[in-house]
Amino acid sequence: MADAPARPKRRWLYLPFAVAAVIVAGYWLLWRAGAAEMKKGVAAWVEDQREAGFEVSHGELKAEGFPFFLRVHVATPEIAAPGQWRWRTDRLTLDALPYDLNRLIFSVRGEQRMETAAYGDWRVNADDFRFSIANDKARGWAFAMTMRGAHAVRDADNANGAVDRLVFDLAPSEDDPAMLVLSLAAQDIKATAPDGVFRLSGVQTVMAATQTHLLSDAEMWRQTGGELIINGFNAQLDEAKLSVAGALSIDETHAPQGALETEITAPAPFVKALSQLGVMSEEEAESAAAALTLAAITSGGKISAPIEFKGGAAHIAGVKILGPKN
């Protein structure tokens, strides 16, 4: 009679569980280390802002999310530039992967308060409000923001603004760290104030600014050839469509100068929008809308001509659309 096969030793039955326990323990330690680093990062950022002259405060820092993600809640954050603006909310949330802290995602779910010396005090709410800051090997860093269902109301007069969806990205150029590249897409933008209503069905743009390390000094930026390069700006307002591309700089008075290649269909709504923004009077808007509509009709329904910026004003097809009110 053949010998029965040897039974595996019982200790080998427990080996997979022991390995799993070691992995879980190691991951737990990694998660705890990540949480500690995020908290240290918050403290370091606060100190940096205070040294730069901002007022910063916050409440408790609380970590959660194990094992799937790392989340730190910052209670009652508040930051202000004294005499200029102040922002605060009940809770700011930071999300990251425990094994990769090179990208942090910030989000706010409750109401935000924005107090400004120039534009009053605002209450801001959004169905989704997130922004992220990431280290990037090619560009150094990258910033991204997403908003959905955002709505802001000013306390003093109930002026309000809303955007259904907005995606915003900003990062240095891979070829030139002093050039910042911005891309933006937004849908259903509306603003209501005591003196009028402004809206856009949608807007998309990709643009870049050169010599951004000198932007705080307009004259130096001008002298070193700083430019705003618009690779494409497309906006729609009902049936009206606008496409713009080109580059602008500033003149000795720091007013925009240059020319932007432009194509515009049904120009009247855009001209009215400029009036609602306060850059031209209603009389000027009516006159400009009539002239541009006639020019579009005689050109087959659209205007293809540069917008020329010079002397603090802008003209297209000989019609002033920006500049001092008469």
CSV table of C-alpha atoms in Angstrom, one decimal:
chain,number,residue,atom,x,y,z
A,1,MET,CA,0.0,0.0,0.0
A,2,ALA,CA,1.4,3.4,-1.1
A,3,ASP,CA,2.2,6.0,1.5
A,4,ALA,CA,-0.4,8.8,1.9
A,5,PRO,CA,0.9,12.2,0.6
A,6,ALA,CA,2.3,14.3,3.3
A,7,ARG,CA,0.0,17.0,4.6
A,8,PRO,CA,1.3,20.6,4.2
A,9,LYS,CA,2.6,22.0,7.4
A,10,ARG,CA,0.0,24.2,9.1
A,11,ARG,CA,2.3,27.2,9.2
A,12,TRP,CA,2.3,27.4,5.4
A,13,LEU,CA,-1.5,27.8,5.5
A,14,TYR,CA,-1.1,31.0,7.4
A,15,LEU,CA,1.7,32.5,5.2
A,16,PRO,CA,-0.7,34.3,2.7
A,17,PHE,CA,-2.5,36.0,5.7
A,18,ALA,CA,0.8,37.0,7.2
A,19,VAL,CA,2.0,38.5,3.9
A,20,ALA,CA,-1.3,40.4,3.6
A,21,ALA,CA,-1.0,41.7,7.1
A,22,VAL,CA,2.5,43.0,6.4
A,23,ILE,CA,1.3,44.7,3.2
A,24,VAL,CA,-1.6,46.3,5.0
A,25,ALA,CA,0.6,47.5,7.8
A,26,GLY,CA,3.1,48.9,5.4
A,27,TYR,CA,0.4,50.7,3.4
A,28,TRP,CA,-1.0,52.0,6.7
A,29,LEU,CA,2.4,53.4,7.6
A,30,LEU,CA,2.7,54.9,4.1
A,31,TRP,CA,-0.8,56.5,4.5
A,32,ARG,CA,0.1,57.9,7.9
A,33,ALA,CA,3.3,59.3,6.5
A,34,GLY,CA,1.5,60.9,3.6
A,35,ALA,CA,-1.1,62.5,6.0
A,36,ALA,CA,1.7,63.9,8.1
A,37,GLU,CA,3.4,65.3,5.0
A,38,MET,CA,0.2,67.0,3.8
A,39,LYS,CA,-0.3,68.6,7.2
A,40,LYS,CA,3.3,69.8,7.2
A,41,GLY,CA,2.8,71.1,3.7
A,42,VAL,CA,-0.3,73.1,4.9
A,43,ALA,CA,1.7,74.6,7.8
A,44,ALA,CA,4.6,75.5,5.5
A,45,TRP,CA,2.3,77.2,3.0
A,46,VAL,CA,0.6,79.2,5.7
A,47,GLU,CA,3.9,80.5,7.0
A,48,ASP,CA,5.1,81.3,3.4
A,49,GLN,CA,1.9,83.4,2.9
A,50,ARG,CA,2.2,85.2,6.2
A,51,GLU,CA,5.8,86.1,5.3
A,52,ALA,CA,4.5,87.5,2.0
A,53,GLY,CA,2.1,89.8,3.9
A,54,PHE,CA,-1.1,87.8,3.8
A,55,GLU,CA,-3.3,87.1,6.8
A,56,VAL,CA,-3.9,83.3,7.0
A,57,SER,CA,-5.8,81.3,9.6
A,58,HIS,CA,-7.5,77.9,9.9
A,59,GLY,CA,-8.9,75.5,12.4
A,60,GLU,CA,-8.4,71.7,12.9
A,61,LEU,CA,-6.6,69.6,10.3
A,62,LYS,CA,-8.2,66.1,10.1
A,63,ALA,CA,-7.1,63.2,7.9
A,64,GLU,CA,-9.3,60.4,6.6
A,65,GLY,CA,-9.8,58.2,3.5
A,66,PHE,CA,-7.8,55.1,4.4
A,67,PRO,CA,-7.2,52.9,2.5
A,68,PHE,CA,-8.3,54.1,-1.0
A,69,PHE,CA,-7.2,57.8,-0.9
A,70,LEU,CA,-5.7,60.4,1.4
A,71,ARG,CA,-7.9,63.3,2.4
A,72,VAL,CA,-7.2,66.2,4.8
A,73,HIS,CA,-10.0,68.5,5.9
A,74,VAL,CA,-9.0,72.1,6.8
A,75,ALA,CA,-11.6,73.7,9.1
A,76,THR,CA,-12.5,77.3,8.7
A,77,PRO,CA,-9.7,78.4,6.4
A,78,GLU,CA,-9.3,82.2,5.8
A,79,ILE,CA,-6.9,84.2,3.8
A,80,ALA,CA,-6.7,87.9,3.2
A,81,ALA,CA,-4.7,90.7,1.6
A,82,PRO,CA,-5.3,93.4,4.2
A,83,GLY,CA,-7.3,96.3,2.8
A,84,GLN,CA,-7.9,94.5,-0.5
A,85,TRP,CA,-9.7,91.2,-0.2
A,86,ARG,CA,-10.6,88.4,2.1
A,87,TRP,CA,-11.7,84.8,1.4
A,88,ARG,CA,-13.1,82.2,3.8
A,89,THR,CA,-15.2,79.1,4.0
A,90,ASP,CA,-16.3,76.5,6.5
A,91,ARG,CA,-14.1,73.7,5.2
A,92,LEU,CA,-11.4,73.1,2.5
A,93,THR,CA,-10.6,69.6,1.5
A,94,LEU,CA,-7.2,68.3,0.1
A,95,ASP,CA,-7.1,65.0,-1.7
A,96,ALA,CA,-4.0,63.0,-2.8
A,97,LEU,CA,-2.7,59.5,-3.4
A,98,PRO,CA,-0.8,58.3,-0.4
A,99,TYR,CA,2.1,57.2,-2.5
A,100,ASP,CA,2.2,60.3,-4.7
A,101,LEU,CA,1.9,63.8,-3.2
A,102,ASN,CA,3.0,65.5,-6.4
A,103,ARG,CA,-0.6,66.4,-7.2
A,104,LEU,CA,-3.0,67.9,-4.6
A,105,ILE,CA,-6.7,68.4,-5.3
A,106,PHE,CA,-8.5,71.1,-3.4
A,107,SER,CA,-12.3,71.2,-3.1
A,108,VAL,CA,-15.0,73.3,-1.4
A,109,ARG,CA,-18.5,72.0,-1.0
A,110,GLY,CA,-20.1,74.7,1.1
A,111,GLU,CA,-20.6,78.4,0.7
A,112,GLN,CA,-17.5,80.6,0.2
A,113,ARG,CA,-17.3,84.3,1.2
A,114,MET,CA,-15.3,86.8,-0.8
A,115,GLU,CA,-14.9,90.3,0.5
A,116,THR,CA,-13.3,92.9,-1.7
A,117,ALA,CA,-12.6,96.6,-1.2
A,118,ALA,CA,-13.3,97.4,-4.9
A,119,TYR,CA,-16.3,95.1,-5.7
A,120,GLY,CA,-18.1,94.5,-2.4
A,121,ASP,CA,-18.8,91.3,-0.5
A,122,TRP,CA,-19.9,88.1,-2.3
A,123,ARG,CA,-21.4,84.8,-1.4
A,124,VAL,CA,-20.3,81.9,-3.7
A,125,ASN,CA,-21.8,78.5,-4.1
A,126,ALA,CA,-21.1,75.7,-6.6
A,127,ASP,CA,-22.3,72.1,-7.2
A,128,ASP,CA,-18.7,71.3,-7.9
A,129,PHE,CA,-15.6,73.5,-7.1
A,130,ARG,CA,-12.2,71.9,-7.4
A,131,PHE,CA,-8.7,73.0,-8.3
A,132,SER,CA,-5.4,71.2,-8.3
A,133,ILE,CA,-1.7,72.0,-8.2
A,134,ALA,CA,0.8,69.4,-9.6
A,135,ASN,CA,4.5,69.1,-10.1
A,136,ASP,CA,5.3,68.6,-13.8
A,137,LYS,CA,8.6,67.3,-15.1
A,138,ALA,CA,8.4,69.2,-18.3
A,139,ARG,CA,6.8,72.4,-17.2
A,140,GLY,CA,7.6,72.6,-13.5
A,141,TRP,CA,4.1,73.0,-12.2
A,142,ALA,CA,0.5,73.0,-13.5
A,143,PHE,CA,-2.7,74.5,-12.1
A,144,ALA,CA,-6.2,73.3,-13.1
A,145,MET,CA,-9.7,74.4,-11.9
A,146,THR,CA,-13.2,73.0,-12.6
A,147,MET,CA,-16.5,74.6,-11.6
A,148,ARG,CA,-20.0,73.4,-12.2
A,149,GLY,CA,-23.2,75.1,-11.3
A,150,ALA,CA,-21.4,78.0,-9.8
A,151,HIS,CA,-23.4,81.1,-8.6
A,152,ALA,CA,-22.2,84.3,-6.8
A,153,VAL,CA,-24.4,87.0,-5.2
A,154,ARG,CA,-23.2,90.4,-4.0
A,155,ASP,CA,-24.6,91.4,-0.5
A,156,ALA,CA,-25.1,95.1,-1.2
A,157,ASP,CA,-27.4,95.0,-4.2
A,158,ASN,CA,-28.0,91.3,-5.1
A,159,ALA,CA,-25.9,91.6,-8.3
A,160,ASN,CA,-25.1,88.1,-9.3
A,161,GLY,CA,-23.1,86.0,-11.7
A,162,ALA,CA,-23.4,82.3,-12.7
A,163,VAL,CA,-21.5,79.8,-14.9
A,164,ASP,CA,-22.9,76.4,-15.7
A,165,ARG,CA,-19.5,74.8,-16.4
A,166,LEU,CA,-15.9,76.2,-16.4
A,167,VAL,CA,-12.6,74.4,-17.0
A,168,PHE,CA,-9.4,76.4,-16.5
A,169,ASP,CA,-5.8,75.3,-16.9
A,170,LEU,CA,-2.6,77.3,-16.4
A,171,ALA,CA,1.1,76.2,-16.6
A,172,PRO,CA,4.5,77.4,-17.9
A,173,SER,CA,5.4,76.6,-21.5
A,174,GLU,CA,7.7,73.6,-21.9
A,175,ASP,CA,10.0,75.7,-24.1
A,176,ASP,CA,10.0,78.9,-22.0
A,177,PRO,CA,9.4,79.0,-18.3
A,178,ALA,CA,8.7,82.7,-18.4
A,179,MET,CA,5.7,82.1,-20.7
A,180,LEU,CA,2.4,81.1,-19.1
A,181,VAL,CA,-0.1,79.2,-21.2
A,182,LEU,CA,-3.8,79.4,-20.3
A,183,SER,CA,-6.7,77.4,-21.7
A,184,LEU,CA,-10.3,78.1,-20.7
A,185,ALA,CA,-13.7,76.7,-21.7
A,186,ALA,CA,-17.0,77.9,-20.2
A,187,GLN,CA,-20.7,77.4,-20.9
A,188,ASP,CA,-23.7,79.5,-20.0
A,189,ILE,CA,-22.1,82.6,-18.4
A,190,LYS,CA,-24.6,85.1,-16.9
A,191,ALA,CA,-24.1,88.3,-14.9
A,192,THR,CA,-26.9,90.6,-13.6
A,193,ALA,CA,-26.2,94.0,-12.1
A,194,PRO,CA,-28.4,97.0,-11.3
A,195,ASP,CA,-27.4,98.6,-14.7
A,196,GLY,CA,-27.8,95.6,-17.0
A,197,VAL,CA,-27.5,91.9,-17.8
A,198,PHE,CA,-24.5,90.2,-19.5
A,199,ARG,CA,-24.4,86.7,-20.8
A,200,LEU,CA,-22.5,84.4,-23.1
A,201,SER,CA,-23.6,81.0,-24.4
A,202,GLY,CA,-20.1,79.7,-24.4
A,203,VAL,CA,-16.4,80.7,-24.7
A,204,GLN,CA,-13.2,78.8,-25.4
A,205,THR,CA,-9.7,80.2,-25.6
A,206,VAL,CA,-6.0,79.3,-25.5
A,207,MET,CA,-3.6,82.1,-24.9
A,208,ALA,CA,-0.1,82.8,-23.6
A,209,ALA,CA,1.7,85.7,-21.8
A,210,THR,CA,5.4,86.1,-22.3
A,211,GLN,CA,7.9,87.6,-19.8
A,212,THR,CA,5.5,86.8,-16.9
A,213,HIS,CA,8.2,87.3,-14.3
A,214,LEU,CA,7.9,91.0,-15.1
A,215,LEU,CA,4.1,91.3,-15.1
A,216,SER,CA,4.1,93.2,-11.8
A,217,ASP,CA,6.0,96.0,-13.5
A,218,ALA,CA,4.0,97.1,-16.6
A,219,GLU,CA,6.7,99.4,-18.0
A,220,MET,CA,9.5,96.8,-17.7
A,221,TRP,CA,7.2,94.2,-19.2
A,222,ARG,CA,6.6,96.6,-22.2
A,223,GLN,CA,10.3,97.4,-22.6
A,224,THR,CA,11.3,93.7,-22.7
A,225,GLY,CA,8.7,92.9,-25.4
A,226,GLY,CA,6.0,91.3,-23.3
A,227,GLU,CA,3.0,90.1,-25.3
A,228,LEU,CA,-0.3,88.5,-24.9
A,229,ILE,CA,-0.6,85.8,-27.6
A,230,ILE,CA,-4.1,84.7,-28.4
A,231,ASN,CA,-3.9,81.4,-30.2
A,232,GLY,CA,-7.7,81.3,-30.4
A,233,PHE,CA,-10.6,82.9,-28.7
A,234,ASN,CA,-14.1,81.7,-29.7
A,235,ALA,CA,-17.3,83.0,-28.2
A,236,GLN,CA,-21.0,82.4,-28.9
A,237,LEU,CA,-24.0,84.4,-27.9
A,238,ASP,CA,-27.2,82.9,-29.3
A,239,GLU,CA,-26.7,83.1,-33.1
A,240,ALA,CA,-23.7,85.4,-32.9
A,241,LYS,CA,-20.2,83.9,-33.2
A,242,LEU,CA,-16.8,85.5,-32.6
A,243,SER,CA,-13.3,84.2,-33.4
A,244,VAL,CA,-10.2,86.1,-32.6
A,245,ALA,CA,-6.4,85.3,-32.9
A,246,GLY,CA,-3.3,87.4,-32.8
A,247,ALA,CA,-0.9,89.1,-30.3
A,248,LEU,CA,-1.2,92.3,-28.2
A,249,SER,CA,1.4,94.4,-26.3
A,250,ILE,CA,1.1,97.7,-24.5
A,251,ASP,CA,2.2,101.2,-25.6
A,252,GLU,CA,3.9,103.9,-23.5
A,253,THR,CA,0.6,104.7,-21.8
A,254,HIS,CA,0.2,101.0,-21.0
A,255,ALA,CA,-2.9,100.8,-23.3
A,256,PRO,CA,-3.2,97.7,-25.5
A,257,GLN,CA,-1.7,97.9,-29.0
A,258,GLY,CA,-1.7,95.5,-31.9
A,259,ALA,CA,-4.1,93.8,-34.3
A,260,LEU,CA,-6.2,90.6,-33.9
A,261,GLU,CA,-7.5,88.7,-36.9
A,262,THR,CA,-11.2,88.5,-36.3
A,263,GLU,CA,-14.3,86.8,-37.8
A,264,ILE,CA,-17.7,87.7,-36.5
A,265,THR,CA,-21.2,86.6,-37.4
A,266,ALA,CA,-24.2,88.6,-36.3
A,267,PRO,CA,-22.2,91.3,-34.4
A,268,ALA,CA,-25.0,93.2,-32.7
A,269,PRO,CA,-25.3,91.0,-29.6
A,270,PHE,CA,-21.6,91.2,-28.9
A,271,VAL,CA,-21.7,95.0,-29.2
A,272,LYS,CA,-24.6,95.1,-26.8
A,273,ALA,CA,-22.6,92.9,-24.4
A,274,LEU,CA,-19.8,95.5,-24.5
A,275,SER,CA,-22.3,98.2,-23.5
A,276,GLN,CA,-23.5,96.0,-20.6
A,277,LEU,CA,-19.9,95.6,-19.4
A,278,GLY,CA,-19.6,99.4,-19.3
A,279,VAL,CA,-16.9,99.8,-21.9
A,280,MET,CA,-19.1,101.9,-24.2
A,281,SER,CA,-22.3,103.9,-23.9
A,282,GLU,CA,-25.7,102.7,-25.0
A,283,GLU,CA,-25.7,105.4,-27.8
A,284,GLU,CA,-22.3,104.2,-29.0
A,285,ALA,CA,-23.4,100.6,-28.8
A,286,GLU,CA,-26.5,101.2,-30.9
A,287,SER,CA,-24.5,103.1,-33.5
A,288,ALA,CA,-21.7,100.5,-33.6
A,289,ALA,CA,-24.2,97.6,-33.8
A,290,ALA,CA,-26.0,99.2,-36.8
A,291,ALA,CA,-22.7,99.9,-38.7
A,292,LEU,CA,-21.3,96.4,-38.1
A,293,THR,CA,-24.6,94.7,-38.9
A,294,LEU,CA,-24.6,96.6,-42.3
A,295,ALA,CA,-21.0,95.6,-42.9
A,296,ALA,CA,-21.8,92.0,-42.1
A,297,ILE,CA,-24.8,92.0,-44.5
A,298,THR,CA,-22.7,93.5,-47.4
A,299,SER,CA,-20.0,90.9,-46.7
A,300,GLY,CA,-22.2,87.8,-47.0
A,301,GLY,CA,-23.3,87.6,-43.3
A,302,LYS,CA,-20.0,87.9,-41.5
A,303,ILE,CA,-17.1,90.3,-40.9
A,304,SER,CA,-13.6,89.2,-41.5
A,305,ALA,CA,-11.3,92.1,-40.5
A,306,PRO,CA,-8.7,92.8,-37.8
A,307,ILE,CA,-9.6,94.5,-34.5
A,308,GLU,CA,-7.0,97.2,-34.3
A,309,PHE,CA,-5.9,98.5,-30.9
A,310,LYS,CA,-4.3,101.9,-30.8
A,311,GLY,CA,-4.3,105.0,-28.6
A,312,GLY,CA,-6.5,103.4,-25.9
A,313,ALA,CA,-9.3,102.4,-28.4
A,314,ALA,CA,-10.1,99.5,-30.6
A,315,HIS,CA,-11.7,99.5,-34.0
A,316,ILE,CA,-13.0,96.9,-36.4
A,317,ALA,CA,-14.0,97.7,-40.0
A,318,GLY,CA,-13.7,101.4,-39.1
A,319,VAL,CA,-16.1,101.1,-36.1
A,320,LYS,CA,-15.0,101.8,-32.6
A,321,ILE,CA,-15.8,99.0,-30.2
A,322,LEU,CA,-13.6,99.9,-27.2
A,323,GLY,CA,-12.3,103.1,-25.8
A,324,PRO,CA,-13.3,106.2,-23.8
A,325,LYS,CA,-17.1,106.9,-23.8
A,326,ASN,CA,-18.2,110.0,-25.7
